[in-house]
Tab-separated table of N, CA and C in Angstrom:
chain	number	residue	atom	x	y	z
A	1	MET	N	81.704	66.259	51.303
A	1	MET	CA	82.372	67.466	50.542
A	1	MET	C	82.115	67.814	48.969
A	2	PHE	N	82.030	68.887	48.888
A	2	PHE	CA	81.977	69.650	47.367
A	2	PHE	C	83.833	70.013	47.501
A	3	SER	N	84.084	70.158	45.620
A	3	SER	CA	85.060	70.498	44.823
A	3	SER	C	84.648	71.956	44.829
A	4	GLN	N	85.668	73.084	45.473
A	4	GLN	CA	85.502	74.327	45.274
A	4	GLN	C	86.435	74.295	43.478
A	5	ARG	N	85.839	74.882	42.753
A	5	ARG	CA	87.041	75.319	41.585
A	5	ARG	C	86.788	77.011	41.568
A	6	PRO	N	88.183	77.185	41.098
A	6	PRO	CA	88.167	78.900	41.296
A	6	PRO	C	87.335	79.725	39.555
A	7	SER	N	86.643	80.800	39.794
A	7	SER	CA	85.935	81.044	38.946
A	7	SER	C	86.512	82.051	38.156
A	8	THR	N	86.222	81.347	36.825
A	8	THR	CA	87.192	82.410	35.812
A	8	THR	C	86.745	83.910	35.337
A	9	LEU	N	85.023	83.972	36.078
A	9	LEU	CA	85.071	85.466	35.938
A	9	LEU	C	85.631	85.903	36.630
A	10	SER	N	85.891	85.977	38.255
A	10	SER	CA	86.674	87.422	38.548
A	10	SER	C	88.113	87.475	38.062
A	11	ARG	N	88.720	86.169	36.972
A	11	ARG	CA	89.953	86.833	36.206
A	11	ARG	C	89.614	87.555	35.378
A	12	ARG	N	88.609	87.480	34.711
A	12	ARG	CA	88.214	88.330	33.323
A	12	ARG	C	87.948	89.902	33.808
A	13	PRO	N	88.926	90.749	33.384
A	13	PRO	CA	87.885	91.946	33.522
A	13	PRO	C	86.901	92.437	33.293
A	14	SER	N	86.739	93.187	33.979
A	14	SER	CA	84.791	93.246	33.629
A	14	SER	C	84.570	94.439	32.233
A	15	PRO	N	83.586	94.466	31.646
A	15	PRO	CA	83.164	95.237	30.954
A	15	PRO	C	83.656	96.585	31.265
A	16	THR	N	82.961	96.760	32.619
A	16	THR	CA	83.072	98.550	33.152
A	16	THR	C	84.509	98.546	33.405
A	17	SER	N	85.205	97.347	34.163
A	17	SER	CA	86.510	98.318	34.064
A	17	SER	C	87.439	98.454	33.083
A	18	ASN	N	87.108	97.596	32.378
A	18	ASN	CA	87.358	98.140	30.158
A	18	ASN	C	87.308	99.153	29.693
A	19	ARG	N	85.875	99.593	30.130
A	19	ARG	CA	85.991	100.945	29.246
A	19	ARG	C	85.712	102.046	30.521
A	20	GLN	N	86.232	101.762	31.746
A	20	GLN	CA	86.888	102.985	32.656
A	20	GLN	C	88.185	103.390	31.349
A	21	ALA	N	89.060	102.542	31.895
A	21	ALA	CA	90.615	102.043	31.193
A	21	ALA	C	90.344	102.869	29.835
A	22	TRP	N	89.598	102.502	28.654
A	22	TRP	CA	89.732	103.254	27.300
A	22	TRP	C	88.874	104.612	28.084
A	23	HIS	N	88.165	104.763	28.885
A	23	HIS	CA	88.072	106.386	29.300
A	23	HIS	C	88.945	106.783	29.637
A	24	ASP	N	90.258	106.386	30.307
A	24	ASP	CA	91.092	107.089	30.916
A	24	ASP	C	92.210	107.006	29.328
A	25	LEU	N	92.309	106.196	28.862
A	25	LEU	CA	93.155	106.578	27.942
A	25	LEU	C	93.597	108.045	27.117
A	26	PRO	N	92.895	108.854	26.818
A	26	PRO	CA	92.988	110.317	26.533
A	26	PRO	C	93.567	111.136	27.649
A	27	ASP	N	92.940	110.739	28.968
A	27	ASP	CA	93.764	111.649	30.052
A	27	ASP	C	95.514	110.968	30.571
A	28	LEU	N	95.306	109.943	30.147
A	28	LEU	CA	97.020	109.361	30.079
A	28	LEU	C	97.922	109.721	28.882
A	29	GLN	N	97.199	110.088	27.396
A	29	GLN	CA	97.868	110.552	26.384
A	29	GLN	C	97.736	112.066	26.709
A	30	HIS	N	96.986	112.593	27.006
A	30	HIS	CA	96.947	113.905	27.934
A	30	HIS	C	97.880	113.872	28.705
A	31	HIS	N	98.170	113.486	29.466
A	31	HIS	CA	99.484	113.783	30.797
A	31	HIS	C	100.568	113.351	30.168
A	32	HIS	N	101.326	112.506	29.069
A	32	HIS	CA	102.270	112.266	28.498
A	32	HIS	C	102.016	113.550	27.720
A	33	ALA	N	101.411	114.167	26.833
A	33	ALA	CA	101.732	115.528	25.435
A	33	ALA	C	101.988	116.158	26.879
A	34	ARG	N	101.963	116.661	27.918
A	34	ARG	CA	101.859	118.115	28.700
A	34	ARG	C	103.611	117.814	30.015
A	35	ARG	N	103.666	116.419	29.803
A	35	ARG	CA	104.811	115.704	30.296
A	35	ARG	C	106.307	116.790	29.549
A	36	ARG	N	105.903	116.228	27.667
A	36	ARG	CA	106.892	116.424	27.006
A	36	ARG	C	107.029	117.880	26.695
A	37	ARG	N	105.670	118.314	26.889
A	37	ARG	CA	105.561	120.077	26.777
A	37	ARG	C	106.362	120.088	27.903
A	38	LEU	N	106.178	120.296	29.380
A	38	LEU	CA	107.075	120.616	30.056
A	38	LEU	C	108.439	120.470	29.830
A	39	THR	N	108.963	119.685	29.732
A	39	THR	CA	109.841	119.261	28.990
A	39	THR	C	110.865	119.754	27.795
A	40	GLN	N	109.895	120.415	27.178
A	40	GLN	CA	110.373	121.311	26.405
A	40	GLN	C	110.761	122.770	26.435
A	41	LEU	N	110.045	122.952	27.329
A	41	LEU	CA	109.705	124.143	27.678
A	41	LEU	C	110.887	124.090	29.138
A	42	ARG	N	111.354	123.488	29.612
A	42	ARG	CA	111.966	123.258	30.815
A	42	ARG	C	113.773	123.806	30.341
A	43	TRP	N	113.633	122.573	28.704
A	43	TRP	CA	114.684	123.238	28.094
A	43	TRP	C	115.050	124.537	27.492
A	44	MET	N	114.190	124.405	26.714
A	44	MET	CA	113.688	126.036	26.498
A	44	MET	C	114.024	127.468	27.270
A	45	ALA	N	113.893	126.896	28.312
A	45	ALA	CA	114.103	128.756	30.086
A	45	ALA	C	115.484	127.963	29.943
A	46	GLY	N	116.041	126.624	29.835
A	46	GLY	CA	117.497	126.601	30.303
A	46	GLY	C	118.252	127.306	29.127
A	47	ILE	N	117.799	127.181	27.813
A	47	ILE	CA	118.599	127.944	26.830
A	47	ILE	C	118.908	129.695	26.854
A	48	ALA	N	116.932	129.497	27.038
A	48	ALA	CA	116.680	130.932	27.611
A	48	ALA	C	117.961	131.995	28.729
A	49	GLY	N	118.066	130.723	29.495
A	49	GLY	CA	118.585	131.802	30.644
A	49	GLY	C	120.480	131.699	30.838
A	50	GLY	N	120.810	130.548	29.765
A	50	GLY	CA	122.349	130.645	29.231
A	50	GLY	C	122.291	131.902	28.245
A	51	ALA	N	121.694	132.621	27.389
A	51	ALA	CA	121.814	133.712	26.938
A	51	ALA	C	121.773	135.132	27.393
A	52	VAL	N	120.701	134.564	28.256
A	52	VAL	CA	120.487	135.795	29.260
A	52	VAL	C	121.818	136.527	30.032
A	53	ALA	N	122.116	135.159	30.873
A	53	ALA	CA	123.857	134.939	31.653
A	53	ALA	C	125.117	135.790	30.483
A	54	ALA	N	124.809	135.058	29.589
A	54	ALA	CA	125.864	135.715	28.614
A	54	ALA	C	125.651	136.628	28.388
A	55	LEU	N	124.432	137.521	27.880
A	55	LEU	CA	124.711	138.699	27.861
A	55	LEU	C	124.670	139.453	28.644
A	56	TRP	N	124.567	139.211	29.926
A	56	TRP	CA	124.550	139.542	31.044
A	56	TRP	C	125.959	139.907	31.320
A	57	ALA	N	126.699	139.036	31.219
A	57	ALA	CA	128.230	138.819	31.759
A	57	ALA	C	129.585	138.917	30.836
A	58	GLY	N	128.728	138.942	29.873
A	58	GLY	CA	129.275	139.182	28.255
A	58	GLY	C	129.930	140.577	28.559
A	59	PRO	N	129.726	141.266	28.391
A	59	PRO	CA	130.477	143.398	28.513
A	59	PRO	C	130.779	143.371	29.703
A	60	LEU	N	130.568	142.584	30.991
A	60	LEU	CA	131.388	142.526	32.223
A	60	LEU	C	132.700	141.771	32.216
A	61	LEU	N	133.197	140.836	31.456
A	61	LEU	CA	133.864	140.064	31.131
A	61	LEU	C	135.170	140.889	30.012
A	62	TRP	N	134.203	141.296	29.139
A	62	TRP	CA	135.132	142.442	27.883
A	62	TRP	C	135.755	143.643	28.651
A	63	SER	N	135.217	144.004	29.825
A	63	SER	CA	135.480	145.066	30.396
A	63	SER	C	136.899	145.015	31.350
A	64	CYS	N	136.930	143.837	31.893
A	64	CYS	CA	137.546	143.156	32.644
A	64	CYS	C	139.013	142.919	31.657
A	65	MET	N	138.785	142.213	30.869
A	65	MET	CA	140.270	142.045	30.017
A	65	MET	C	140.343	143.037	29.136
A	66	CYS	N	139.483	144.230	28.930
A	66	CYS	CA	140.694	144.986	28.401
A	66	CYS	C	141.555	146.147	29.148
A	67	ARG	N	140.749	145.818	30.256
A	67	ARG	CA	141.617	146.618	31.349
A	67	ARG	C	142.462	145.343	31.935
A	68	LEU	N	142.324	144.459	31.564
A	68	LEU	CA	143.987	143.477	31.987
A	68	LEU	C	145.101	143.268	31.032
A	69	LEU	N	144.317	143.382	29.694
A	69	LEU	CA	145.725	143.517	28.416
A	69	LEU	C	145.709	145.106	28.165
A	70	ALA	N	145.062	145.811	28.222
A	70	ALA	CA	145.888	147.296	28.788
A	70	ALA	C	147.023	148.118	29.385
């Protein structure tokens, strides 16, 4: 009988995978920046949509209130 001892080389990340992780790092940073930019654009679009709705509904509500109060 021979003893099987676990190989320590299989647990350690290979230099190739480590290099691949460093290679993927700019992609992950770019993805995070793109997500942050999309969130910012969505927030700005919400504000712009609210402003357009206020400009569109403002005169309509104003004329209705003037008629009701007159």
